[in-house]
XYZ file of C-alpha atoms in Angstrom:
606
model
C -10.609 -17.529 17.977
C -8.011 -16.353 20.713
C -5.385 -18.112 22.464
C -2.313 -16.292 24.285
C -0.631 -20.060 25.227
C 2.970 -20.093 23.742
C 2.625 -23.197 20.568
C 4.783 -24.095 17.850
C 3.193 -26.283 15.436
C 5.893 -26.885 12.862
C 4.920 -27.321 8.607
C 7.694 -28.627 6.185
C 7.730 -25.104 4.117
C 7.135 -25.501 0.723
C 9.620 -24.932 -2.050
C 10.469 -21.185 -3.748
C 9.530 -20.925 -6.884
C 8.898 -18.201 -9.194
C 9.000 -17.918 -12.969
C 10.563 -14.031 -12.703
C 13.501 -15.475 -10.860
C 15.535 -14.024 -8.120
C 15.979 -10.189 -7.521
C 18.977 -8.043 -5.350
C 20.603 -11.593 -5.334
C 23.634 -10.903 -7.746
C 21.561 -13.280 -10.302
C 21.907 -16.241 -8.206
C 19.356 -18.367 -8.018
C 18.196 -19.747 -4.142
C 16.411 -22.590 -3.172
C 15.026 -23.113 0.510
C 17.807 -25.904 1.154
C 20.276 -23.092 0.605
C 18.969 -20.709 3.309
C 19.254 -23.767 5.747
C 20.393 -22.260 9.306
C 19.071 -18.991 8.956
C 15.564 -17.464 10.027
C 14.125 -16.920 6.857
C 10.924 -14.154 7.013
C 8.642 -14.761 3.567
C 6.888 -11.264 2.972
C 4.692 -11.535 0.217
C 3.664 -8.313 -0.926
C 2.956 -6.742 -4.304
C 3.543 -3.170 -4.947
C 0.698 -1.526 -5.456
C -0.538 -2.439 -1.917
C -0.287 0.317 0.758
C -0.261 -2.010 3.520
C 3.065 -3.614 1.653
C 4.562 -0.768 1.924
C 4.406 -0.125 5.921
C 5.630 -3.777 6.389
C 8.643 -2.986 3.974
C 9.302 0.110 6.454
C 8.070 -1.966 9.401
C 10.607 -4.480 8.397
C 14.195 -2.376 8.353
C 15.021 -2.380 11.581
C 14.319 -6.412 12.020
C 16.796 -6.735 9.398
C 19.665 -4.454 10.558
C 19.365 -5.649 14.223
C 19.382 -9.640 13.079
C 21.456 -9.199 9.750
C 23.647 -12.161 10.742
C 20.590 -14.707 11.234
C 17.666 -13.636 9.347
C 16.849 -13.456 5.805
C 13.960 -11.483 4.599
C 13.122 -12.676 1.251
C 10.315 -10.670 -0.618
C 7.831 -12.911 -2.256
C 6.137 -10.735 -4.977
C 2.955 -11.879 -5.891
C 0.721 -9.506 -8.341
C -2.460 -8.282 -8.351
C -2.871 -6.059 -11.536
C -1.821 -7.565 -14.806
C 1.407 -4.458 -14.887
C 2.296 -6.324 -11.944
C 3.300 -9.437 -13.432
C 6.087 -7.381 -15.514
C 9.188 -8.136 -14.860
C 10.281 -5.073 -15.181
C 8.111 -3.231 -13.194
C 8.859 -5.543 -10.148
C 12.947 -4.594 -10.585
C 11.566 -1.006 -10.871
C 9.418 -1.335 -7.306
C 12.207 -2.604 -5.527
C 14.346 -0.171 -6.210
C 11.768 2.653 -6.207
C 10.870 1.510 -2.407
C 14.339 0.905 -1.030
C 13.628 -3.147 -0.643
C 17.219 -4.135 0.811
C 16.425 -8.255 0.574
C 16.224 -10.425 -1.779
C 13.165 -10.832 -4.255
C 11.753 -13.566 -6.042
C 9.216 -12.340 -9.033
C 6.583 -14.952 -9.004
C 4.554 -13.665 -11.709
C 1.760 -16.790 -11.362
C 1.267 -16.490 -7.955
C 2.697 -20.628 -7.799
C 4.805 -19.903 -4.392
C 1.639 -17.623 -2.977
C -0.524 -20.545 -3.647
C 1.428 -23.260 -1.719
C 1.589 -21.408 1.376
C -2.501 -20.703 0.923
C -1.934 -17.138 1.223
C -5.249 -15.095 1.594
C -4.019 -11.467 1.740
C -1.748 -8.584 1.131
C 0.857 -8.565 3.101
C 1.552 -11.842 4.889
C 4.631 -12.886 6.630
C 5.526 -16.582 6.894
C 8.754 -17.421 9.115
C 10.867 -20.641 8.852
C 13.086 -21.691 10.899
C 16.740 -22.724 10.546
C 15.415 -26.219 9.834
C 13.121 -25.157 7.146
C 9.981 -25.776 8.881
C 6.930 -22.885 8.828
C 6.184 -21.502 12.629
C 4.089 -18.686 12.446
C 1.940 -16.660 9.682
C 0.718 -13.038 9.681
C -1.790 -11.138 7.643
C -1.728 -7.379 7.497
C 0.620 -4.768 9.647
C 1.840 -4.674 12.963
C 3.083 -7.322 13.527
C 7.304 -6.902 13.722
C 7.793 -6.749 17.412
C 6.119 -9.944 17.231
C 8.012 -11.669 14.839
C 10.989 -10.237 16.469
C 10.370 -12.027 19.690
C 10.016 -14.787 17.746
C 13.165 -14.488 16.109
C 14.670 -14.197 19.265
C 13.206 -17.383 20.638
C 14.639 -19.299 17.594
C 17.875 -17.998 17.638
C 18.435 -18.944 21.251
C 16.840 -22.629 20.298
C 18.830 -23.384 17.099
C 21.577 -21.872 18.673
C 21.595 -24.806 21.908
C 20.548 -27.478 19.134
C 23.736 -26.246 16.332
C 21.149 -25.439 13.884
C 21.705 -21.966 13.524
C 23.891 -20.984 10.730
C 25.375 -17.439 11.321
C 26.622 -14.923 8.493
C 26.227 -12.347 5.801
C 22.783 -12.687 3.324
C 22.388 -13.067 -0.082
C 21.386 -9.742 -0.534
C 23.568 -7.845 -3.261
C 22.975 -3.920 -3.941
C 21.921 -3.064 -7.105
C 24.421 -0.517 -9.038
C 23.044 3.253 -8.519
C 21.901 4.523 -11.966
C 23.054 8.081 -12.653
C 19.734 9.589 -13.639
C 18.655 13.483 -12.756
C 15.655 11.914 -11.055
C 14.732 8.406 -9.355
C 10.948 6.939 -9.532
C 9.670 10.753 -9.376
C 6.271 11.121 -7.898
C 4.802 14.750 -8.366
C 5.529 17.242 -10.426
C 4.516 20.980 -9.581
C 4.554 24.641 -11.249
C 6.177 27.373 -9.785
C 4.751 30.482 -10.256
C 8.430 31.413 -11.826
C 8.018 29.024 -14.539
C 10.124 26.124 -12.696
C 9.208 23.069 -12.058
C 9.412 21.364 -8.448
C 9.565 17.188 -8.598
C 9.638 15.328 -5.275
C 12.258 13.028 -6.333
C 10.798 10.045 -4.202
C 13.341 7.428 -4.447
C 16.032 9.473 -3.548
C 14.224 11.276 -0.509
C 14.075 15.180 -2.086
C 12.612 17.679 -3.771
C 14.498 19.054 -7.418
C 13.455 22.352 -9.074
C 14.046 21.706 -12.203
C 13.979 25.155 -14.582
C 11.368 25.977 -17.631
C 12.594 22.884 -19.958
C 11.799 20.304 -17.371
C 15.284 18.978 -17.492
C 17.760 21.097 -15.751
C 18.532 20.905 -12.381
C 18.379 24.704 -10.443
C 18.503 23.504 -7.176
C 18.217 20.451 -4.720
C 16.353 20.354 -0.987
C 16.841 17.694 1.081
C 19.915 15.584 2.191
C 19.386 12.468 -0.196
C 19.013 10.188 2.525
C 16.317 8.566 4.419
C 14.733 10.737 7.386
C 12.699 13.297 8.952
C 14.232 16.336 10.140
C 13.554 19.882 10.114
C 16.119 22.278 8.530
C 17.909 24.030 5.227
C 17.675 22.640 2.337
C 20.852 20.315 2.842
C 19.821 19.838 6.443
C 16.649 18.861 6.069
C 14.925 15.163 5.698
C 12.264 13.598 3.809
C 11.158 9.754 3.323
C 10.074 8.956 -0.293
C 8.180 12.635 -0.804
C 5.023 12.616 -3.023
C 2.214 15.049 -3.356
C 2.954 18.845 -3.407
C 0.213 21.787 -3.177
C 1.241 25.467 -3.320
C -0.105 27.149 -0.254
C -1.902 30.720 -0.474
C 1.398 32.069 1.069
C 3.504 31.148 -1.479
C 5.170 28.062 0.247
C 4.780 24.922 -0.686
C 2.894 21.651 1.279
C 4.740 18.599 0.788
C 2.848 15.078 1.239
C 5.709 13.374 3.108
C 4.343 9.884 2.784
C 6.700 7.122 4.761
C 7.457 10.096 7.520
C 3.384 10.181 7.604
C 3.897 13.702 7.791
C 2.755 17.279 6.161
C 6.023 19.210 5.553
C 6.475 22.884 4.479
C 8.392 24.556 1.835
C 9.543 28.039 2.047
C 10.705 28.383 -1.830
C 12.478 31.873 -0.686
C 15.008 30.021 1.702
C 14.728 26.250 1.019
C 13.401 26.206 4.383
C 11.682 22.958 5.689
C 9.611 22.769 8.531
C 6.918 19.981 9.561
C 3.269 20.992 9.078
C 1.529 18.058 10.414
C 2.227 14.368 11.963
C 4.398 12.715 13.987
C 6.218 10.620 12.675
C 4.178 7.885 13.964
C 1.582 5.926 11.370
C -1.974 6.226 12.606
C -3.460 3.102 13.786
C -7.460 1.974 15.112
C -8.172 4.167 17.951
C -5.638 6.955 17.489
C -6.691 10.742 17.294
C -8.646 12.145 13.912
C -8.562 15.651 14.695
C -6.479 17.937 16.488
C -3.420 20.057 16.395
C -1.654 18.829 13.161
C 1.682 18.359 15.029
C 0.267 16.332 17.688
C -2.200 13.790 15.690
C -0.307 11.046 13.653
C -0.806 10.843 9.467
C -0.796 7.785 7.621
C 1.393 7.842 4.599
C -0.437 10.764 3.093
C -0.136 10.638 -0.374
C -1.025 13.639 -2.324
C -2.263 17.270 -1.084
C -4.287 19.842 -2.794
C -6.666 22.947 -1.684
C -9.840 22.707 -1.916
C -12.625 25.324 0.092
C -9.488 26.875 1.942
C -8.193 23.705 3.597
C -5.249 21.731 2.097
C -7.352 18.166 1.448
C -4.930 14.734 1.881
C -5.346 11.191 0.335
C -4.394 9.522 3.402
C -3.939 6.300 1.273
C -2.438 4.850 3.955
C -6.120 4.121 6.109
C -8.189 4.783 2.464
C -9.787 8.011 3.962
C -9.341 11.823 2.921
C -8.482 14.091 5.759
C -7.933 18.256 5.839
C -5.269 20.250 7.254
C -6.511 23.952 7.855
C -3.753 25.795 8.020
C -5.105 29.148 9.692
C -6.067 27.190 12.926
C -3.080 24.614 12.812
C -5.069 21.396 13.252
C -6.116 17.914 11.058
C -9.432 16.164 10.933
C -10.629 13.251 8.822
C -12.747 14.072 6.533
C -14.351 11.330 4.582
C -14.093 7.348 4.638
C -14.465 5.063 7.343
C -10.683 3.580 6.829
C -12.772 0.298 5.245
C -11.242 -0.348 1.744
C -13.708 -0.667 -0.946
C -15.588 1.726 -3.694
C -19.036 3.113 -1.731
C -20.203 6.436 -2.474
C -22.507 8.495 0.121
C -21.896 10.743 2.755
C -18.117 11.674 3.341
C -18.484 10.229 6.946
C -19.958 6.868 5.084
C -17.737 6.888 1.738
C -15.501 3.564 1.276
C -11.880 4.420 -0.503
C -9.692 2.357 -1.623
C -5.693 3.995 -0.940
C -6.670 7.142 -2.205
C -3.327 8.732 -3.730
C -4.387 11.557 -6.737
C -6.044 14.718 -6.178
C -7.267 18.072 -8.185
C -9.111 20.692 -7.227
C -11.710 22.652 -9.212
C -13.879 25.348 -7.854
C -16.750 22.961 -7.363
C -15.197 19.405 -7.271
C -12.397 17.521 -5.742
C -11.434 14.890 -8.209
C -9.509 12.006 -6.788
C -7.977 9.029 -8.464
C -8.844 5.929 -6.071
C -5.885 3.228 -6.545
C -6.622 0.209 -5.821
C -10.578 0.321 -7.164
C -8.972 1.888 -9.963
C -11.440 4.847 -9.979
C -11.902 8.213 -10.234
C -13.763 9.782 -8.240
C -15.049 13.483 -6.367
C -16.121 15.008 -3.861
C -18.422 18.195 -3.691
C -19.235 20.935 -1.898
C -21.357 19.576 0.570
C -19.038 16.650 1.494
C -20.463 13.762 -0.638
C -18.446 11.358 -2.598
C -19.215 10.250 -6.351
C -17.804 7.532 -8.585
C -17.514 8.891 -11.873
C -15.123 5.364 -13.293
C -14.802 2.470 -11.775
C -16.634 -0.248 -10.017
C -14.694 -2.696 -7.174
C -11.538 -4.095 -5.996
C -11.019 -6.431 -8.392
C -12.079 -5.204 -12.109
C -9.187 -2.800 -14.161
C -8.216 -2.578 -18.079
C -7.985 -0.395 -20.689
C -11.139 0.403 -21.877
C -12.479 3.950 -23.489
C -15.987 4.762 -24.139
C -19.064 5.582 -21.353
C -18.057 5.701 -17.658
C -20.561 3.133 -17.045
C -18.352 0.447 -18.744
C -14.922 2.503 -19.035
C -11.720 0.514 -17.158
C -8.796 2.207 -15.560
C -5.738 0.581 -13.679
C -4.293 1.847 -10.693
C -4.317 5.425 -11.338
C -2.283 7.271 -9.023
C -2.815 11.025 -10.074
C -5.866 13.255 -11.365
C -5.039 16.775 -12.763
C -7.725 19.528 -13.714
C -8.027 20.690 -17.506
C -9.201 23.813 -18.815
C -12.046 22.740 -20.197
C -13.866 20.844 -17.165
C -12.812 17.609 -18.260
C -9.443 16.159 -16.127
C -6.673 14.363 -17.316
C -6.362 10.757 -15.127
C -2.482 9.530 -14.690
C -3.225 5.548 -15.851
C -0.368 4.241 -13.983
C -0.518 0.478 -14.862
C -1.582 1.149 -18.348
C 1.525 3.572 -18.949
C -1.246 6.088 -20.363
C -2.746 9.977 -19.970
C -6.624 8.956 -20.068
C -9.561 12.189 -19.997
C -12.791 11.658 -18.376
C -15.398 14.840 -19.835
C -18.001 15.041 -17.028
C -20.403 16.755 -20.116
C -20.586 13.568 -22.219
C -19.610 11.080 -19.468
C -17.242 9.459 -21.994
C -13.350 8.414 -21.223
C -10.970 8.584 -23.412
C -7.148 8.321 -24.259
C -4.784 10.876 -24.732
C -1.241 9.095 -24.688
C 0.194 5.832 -24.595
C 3.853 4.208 -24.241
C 4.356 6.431 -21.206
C 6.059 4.175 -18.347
C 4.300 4.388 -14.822
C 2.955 8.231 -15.040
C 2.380 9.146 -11.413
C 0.819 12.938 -12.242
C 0.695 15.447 -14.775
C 0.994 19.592 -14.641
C -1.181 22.049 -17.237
C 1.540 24.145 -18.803
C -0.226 26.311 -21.173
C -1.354 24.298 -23.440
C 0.977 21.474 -23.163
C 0.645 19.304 -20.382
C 3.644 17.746 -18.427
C 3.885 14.133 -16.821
C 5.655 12.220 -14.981
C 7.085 8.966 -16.113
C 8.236 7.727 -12.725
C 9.718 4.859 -14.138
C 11.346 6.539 -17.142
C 12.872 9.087 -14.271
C 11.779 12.244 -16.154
C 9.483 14.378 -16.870
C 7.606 14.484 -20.777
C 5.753 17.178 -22.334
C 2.982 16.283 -24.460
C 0.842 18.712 -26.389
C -2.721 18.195 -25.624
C -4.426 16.954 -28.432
C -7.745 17.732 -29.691
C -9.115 14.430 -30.642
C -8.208 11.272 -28.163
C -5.816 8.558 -28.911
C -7.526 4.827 -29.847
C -6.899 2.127 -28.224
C -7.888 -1.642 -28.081
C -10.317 -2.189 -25.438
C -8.723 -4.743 -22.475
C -10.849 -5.653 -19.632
C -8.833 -7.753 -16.779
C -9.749 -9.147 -13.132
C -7.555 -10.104 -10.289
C -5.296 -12.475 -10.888
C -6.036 -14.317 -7.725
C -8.317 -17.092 -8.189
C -11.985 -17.333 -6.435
C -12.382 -19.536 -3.065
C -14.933 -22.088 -3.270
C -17.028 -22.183 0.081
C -20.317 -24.238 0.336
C -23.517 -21.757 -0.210
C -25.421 -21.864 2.965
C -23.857 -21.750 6.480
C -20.104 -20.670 6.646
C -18.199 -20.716 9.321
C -15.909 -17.498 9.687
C -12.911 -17.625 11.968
C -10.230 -15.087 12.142
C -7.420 -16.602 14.137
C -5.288 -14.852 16.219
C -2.506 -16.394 19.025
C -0.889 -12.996 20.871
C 2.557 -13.154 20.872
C 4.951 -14.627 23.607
C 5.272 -12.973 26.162
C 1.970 -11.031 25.626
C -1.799 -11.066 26.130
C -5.246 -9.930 24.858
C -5.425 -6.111 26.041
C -8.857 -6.074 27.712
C -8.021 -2.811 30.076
C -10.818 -0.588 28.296
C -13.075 -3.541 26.902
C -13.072 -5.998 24.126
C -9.396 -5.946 22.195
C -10.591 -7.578 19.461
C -13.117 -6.249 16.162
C -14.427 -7.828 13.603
C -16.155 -6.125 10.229
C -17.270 -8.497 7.778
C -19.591 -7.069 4.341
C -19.582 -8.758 0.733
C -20.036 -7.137 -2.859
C -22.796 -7.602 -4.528
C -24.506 -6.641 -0.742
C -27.195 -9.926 -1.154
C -24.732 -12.269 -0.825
C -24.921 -12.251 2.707
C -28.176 -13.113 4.305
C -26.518 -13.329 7.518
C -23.570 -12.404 9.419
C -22.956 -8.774 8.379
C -21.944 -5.573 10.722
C -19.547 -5.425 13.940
C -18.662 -7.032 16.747
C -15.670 -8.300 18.980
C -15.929 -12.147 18.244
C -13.343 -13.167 15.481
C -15.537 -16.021 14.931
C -18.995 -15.183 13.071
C -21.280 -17.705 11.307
C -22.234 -16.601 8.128
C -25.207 -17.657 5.769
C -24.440 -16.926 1.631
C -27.404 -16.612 -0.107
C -27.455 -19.784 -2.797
C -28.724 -17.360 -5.740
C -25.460 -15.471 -6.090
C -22.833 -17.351 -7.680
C -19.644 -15.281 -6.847
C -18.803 -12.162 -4.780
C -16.476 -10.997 -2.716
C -16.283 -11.275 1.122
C -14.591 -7.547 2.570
C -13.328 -9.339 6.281
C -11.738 -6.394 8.475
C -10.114 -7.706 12.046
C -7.851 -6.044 14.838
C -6.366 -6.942 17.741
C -4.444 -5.647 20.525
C -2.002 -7.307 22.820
C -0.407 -5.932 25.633
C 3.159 -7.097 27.202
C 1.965 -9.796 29.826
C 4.293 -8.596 33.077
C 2.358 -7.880 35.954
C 5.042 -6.054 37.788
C 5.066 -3.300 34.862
C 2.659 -0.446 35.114
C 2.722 0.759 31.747
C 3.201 -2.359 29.399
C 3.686 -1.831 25.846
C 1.031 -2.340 23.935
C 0.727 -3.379 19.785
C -2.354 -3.276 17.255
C -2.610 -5.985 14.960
C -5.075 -5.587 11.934
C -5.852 -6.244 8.521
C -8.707 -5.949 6.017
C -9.239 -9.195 3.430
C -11.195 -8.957 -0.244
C -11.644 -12.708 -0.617
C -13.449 -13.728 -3.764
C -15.479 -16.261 -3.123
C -17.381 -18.697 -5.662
C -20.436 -20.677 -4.356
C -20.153 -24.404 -4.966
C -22.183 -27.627 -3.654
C -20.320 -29.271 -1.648
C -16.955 -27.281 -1.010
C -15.649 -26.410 2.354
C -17.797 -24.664 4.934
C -15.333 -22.899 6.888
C -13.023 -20.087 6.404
C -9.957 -19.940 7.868
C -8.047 -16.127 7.643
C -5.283 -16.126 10.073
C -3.994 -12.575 11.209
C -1.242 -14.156 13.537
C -0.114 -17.133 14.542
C -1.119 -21.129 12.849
C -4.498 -22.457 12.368
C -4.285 -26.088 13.242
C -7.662 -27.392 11.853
C-alpha cells in the first residue's frame, strides 16, 4: 500500500509509562503534558537489537541539529527476560552512548498502547501532543527530519512551539580501567589487548589482566587513520591476530575492518567505508571500496579473516592477500535455517572461533550456536528460533542459551559459549552433544581467551576482565526455559490480509528509475503455517491463507522501500532505503481480525 500525497492524520498520544522509571533525566520523573511544545521522537528499542543500534547512531545528528525543539526519548521495551533488569538497561545506555532520556518499561505497558509491532519504531508527536507519523525499522531520519522541519515552522506560526534545553542530564563518568569491554585478545607477548568499546579504544593490558601498558585510540567517537593517539574508532569489538603479526580490529559503528600494527600503534583501515551497507549495495569487491555493516567479531578461518556482519545477519570474508570482501553465507533474512552458506538464515551473528575444521559462531538473537565447515555449510548445534532462550543444560536437542555474544575454542574440541544474558561460561562437547555450565554470577560476558589452562572473560558490565580456572566437571544449574516477552497476535485462521504500509516522505516519491522500489518477503515458522502467500514480490500488500491445523507460529515479514527526492529540475536526486524485517507471533483464533496492519512509514488509517 503506497501513497506519496503529503497527510497528517493526528492521534491523541498515549500516556508514558514505565515501571523502571526515567533514565539520563537527573531522576525526574516526565509525563507527556510536560514535554508540551517540543517535538518529541519515541524510539522504542531494546538493546540487544542490531537494528536499535543503527537508529541510536542514525539518530545523533537529528538531535544536535534540533536540540532546542526536539526531544528524543528512548522507550525501552525488552525482549529477553535480562532485558527487563533494571540494571542492565542503565548499563546499555551508557555502554551505547544514548544521549536522551530513557524510560525502562520493563512490561512492555507504553509499547503496547502505541500497538508497536517491531524493533525499532519511531513514533513522533507534535508540540500539541498528538501522534503524526510511525516508522518500523532503519532509514528513516532524513525523513523524520523533514518532518521535524515541517512542524517546527507550523507550531512556530500557531505559538505552539516551546523552544529550549531537554531534559537530558549526563550521567557522572565512572573511573574504571575499562568501560562495557567487548573482546579480549592474547598477545603473543603474554599481554592482553581489550577493545575498550564504550570508550572508543583498544587497552593492552599486561600478563595479570589488570594493568594498563598502553592505550590506542583518542577516546572519542570517530574514524580516522593514524598513531595511536591520532587514530579513531567507534565502539571497537572483535579482534583477530593476522598471520603478519598485526592485529584486525572489527570496528563495528564505523562498519569498518581496521588494522593494528602492535610494533608502532599504527592504525590503518582494512575494509569499509564508513557507510552501513544497505539492499542493493556491493557484496564483493575491493575491501576499501564496498561498505560493512557493523561487523561484529573477526577470526581466520581457511586463510581469510571470516566477519559476523551482525549488522545484515550474514558472515562475510576479507582476504587479505588480494585486498577485497565478499559475503559469504546468509541471505541478510533474520532467522535460524541451516543449508548451504548462500541459503543459511542468521540471526545478528556477533561470536566467532576458529578450529581447523569448524567455524563456531554464537548466533544472538536465535540464541544459538552454530558452525560452519569446510565446504561452506551451516549447522545448528543449540538453539531453535527467534523467540525461545533460558538456561537449560543437558542434550543440544533441548539445551537453552540467551543471547550469546562470543564462542571461544577449547583444547579439547569442545568450545566455551559466552552466555551473555545468563551472566554464565556454558561448554557445548560436540562428542556427547551435551551442554553444560562452567560459571555463573559473571555480569554480561561478551568473550573469553584460553590462557593455559585458565581461561579469561570478559565481564563487560563488571568492566574487567576475570580469570577462571577451567574446571573439570561443569557447574549445576536450575533448568529455566523462557519465550519472548511479547505477547502472540490473534489473526483469524484462513484468509489474511497482509499490508505493509508505506507513505514516502514529503517532498519525495517512490524511486521507480530501475523498476519496482518496493519488496516484499513474507515466510512463517513452523513452514505449514502458510498454505499461501509465501516468497517475493514488489506488492506490499499480499493475501495470505494460515493453515487452520497450526495453532501458533510466527510470521518472518521483510519489506523495503526506496524514495527518491521528488524535484524534477535535479538530475541526481537523493535517494533513501527504507526497510525492516518483522517476527510477529501469531496465534490462530475463530473469529479475530483478518488483516494485518505493519506500517514501515507513515499512519495506517483503517
Amino acid at each position: 500500500m503506497t501513497d506519496s500525497a503529503p497527510r497528517r492524520v493526528r492521534v491523541r498520544a498515549p500516556e508514558l509509562i514505565g515501571k523502571g522509571g526515567w533514565l539520563n533525566t537527573g531522576d525526574q520523573q516526565y509525563t507527556l503534558a510536560d514535554l508540551r511544545g517540543r517535538i518529541v521522537v519515541l524510539d522504542f528499542w531494546t538493546f540487544c537489537c542490531i537494528n536499535c543500534l543503527h537508529v541510536l547512531d542514525e539518530l545523533r545528528e537529528l538531535e544536535e541539529k534540533h536540540r532546542d525543539t526536539v526531544v528524543v526519548i528512548g522507550v525501552h521495551s525488552p525482549k529477553f527476560v535480562h532485558e527487563a533488569e533494571h540494571q542492565a538497561v542503565v548499563d546499555a545506555v551508557e555502554r551505547y552512548g544514548v544521549e536522551h532520556p530513557v524510560l525502562d518499561d520493563p512490561e512492555l505497558a507504553t509499547w503496547k498502547q502505541y500497538a508497536v509491532r517491531a524493533w525499532p519504531t519511531l513514533v513522533v508527536i507534535d508540540p500539541e501532543g498528538y501522534v503524526v507519523a510511525q516508522h518500523a525499522g532503519e532509514g528513516h531520519a532524513h525523513a523524520i527530519e523533514r518532518l521535524v522541519e515541517e512542524l517546527e515552522a507550523e507550531h512556530e506560526a500557531k505559538g505552539t512551539l516551546r523552544r529550549g534545553d531537554g531534559p537530558y542530564v549526563a550521567p557522572e563518568p565512572e573511573p574504571t580501567t575499562l568501560r562495557f569491554p567487548g573482546r579480549a585478545l592474547l598477545l603473543p607477548s603474554g599481554n592482553f589487548l581489550v577493545s575498550d568499546t564504550t570508550r572508543h579504544q583498544l587497552v593492552e593490558l599486561a600478563e595479570d589482566a589488570e594493568t594498563v601498558v598502553r592505550r590506542i585510540g583518542s577516546g572519542a567517537r570517530g574514524f580516522t587513520d593514524g598513531g595511536p593517539e591520532q587514530a579513531f574508532f567507534s565502539e571497537p569489538q572483535g579482534l583477530a591476530l593476522l598471520p603478519d603479526g598485526s592485529v584486525v580490529v572489527a570496528d563495528t559503528v564505523n562498519h569498518a575492518l581496521r588494522r593494528l600494527d602492535l610494533a608502532t600503534g599504527a592504525v590503518t583501515t582494512l575494509a569499509g567505508t564508513g557507510r552501513q551497507w544497505w539492499q542493493g549495495s556491493a557484496t564483493s569487491g575491493p575491501a576499501r571500496e564496498v561498505d560493512l555493516s557493523s561487523p561484529w567479531d573477526v577470526a581466520v578461518f581457511g586463510g581469510k579473516v571470516w566477519i559476523a556482519m551482525a549488522g545484515v545477519h550474514q558472515l562475510w570474508t576479507y582476504d587479505p592477500a588480494a585486498g577485497t570482501v565478499a559475503a559469504a553465507a546468509g541471505t541478510t533474512n533474520e532467522g535460524l535455517v541451516d543449508g548451504p552458506g548462500a541459503e543459511a538464515w542468521f540471526a545478528q551473528p556477533s561470536g566467532l572461533a576458529a578450529t581447523a575444521d569448524r567455524l563456531w559462531l554464537a548466533d544472538s538473537e536465535t540464541s544459538a550456536l552454530r558452525w560452519v565447515d569446510l565446504d561452506g555449510h551451516v549447522h545448528t548445534a543449540v538453539g531453535t528460533g527467534l523467540f525461545d532462550f533460558g538456561h537449560r543444560d543437558g542434550a543440544a536437542g533441548q539445551a537453552l542459551f540467551q543471547h550469546p555474544l562470543g564462542v571461544t575454542a577449547l583444547p579439547d574440541g569442545s568450545v566455551a559459549v559466552a552466555d551473555t544474558y545468563n551472566h554464565a561460561l556454558r561448554r557445548y562437547d560436540p562428542a556427547t552433544g551435551e551442554v553444560s555450565t562452567l560459571a555463573t554470577d559473571l555480569r554480561e560476558p561478551s568473550g573469553a581467551v584460553l590462557v593455559g589452562e585458565d581461561i579469561v572473560v570478559v565481564e563487560s558490565a563488571r568492566h574487567r576482565l576475570t580469570r577462571l580456572r577451567l574446571p573439570e566437571e561443569a557447574v549445576r544449574v536450575e533448568s529455566v526455559a523462557h519465550r519472548t516477552r511479547r505477547a502472540a497476535t490473534e489473526v483469524a485462521p484462513g484468509r489474511l490480509g497482509l499490508d505493509v504500509i508505506f507513505q514516502a516522505p514529503a517532498g519525495q516519491k517512490l524511486d521507480t528509475r530501475y523498476g519496482p522500489s518496493t519488496r516484499l518477503l513474507v515466510s512463517s515458522t513452523p513452514p505449514e503455517l502458510l498454505l499461501k502467500g509465501e516468497g517475493a514480490d514488489t506488492d506490499l500488500s499480499r493475501e495470505l491463507e494460515l493453515n487452520p491445523a497450526v495453532a501458533e507460529g510466527v510470521l518472518h515479514v521483510s519489506a523495503m522501500a526506496a524514495s527518491c527526492d521528488d524535484d524534477p529540475a535535479n538530475a541526481y536526486p537523493a535517494c533513501h532505503v527504507h526497510q525492516q524485517d518483522w517476527g510477529v507471533p501469531v496465534r490462530l483464533t475463530e473469529g479475530a481480525a483478518d488483516r494485518l496492519p505493519l506500517v514501515l512509514a507513515g499512519m495506517d488509517d483503517q
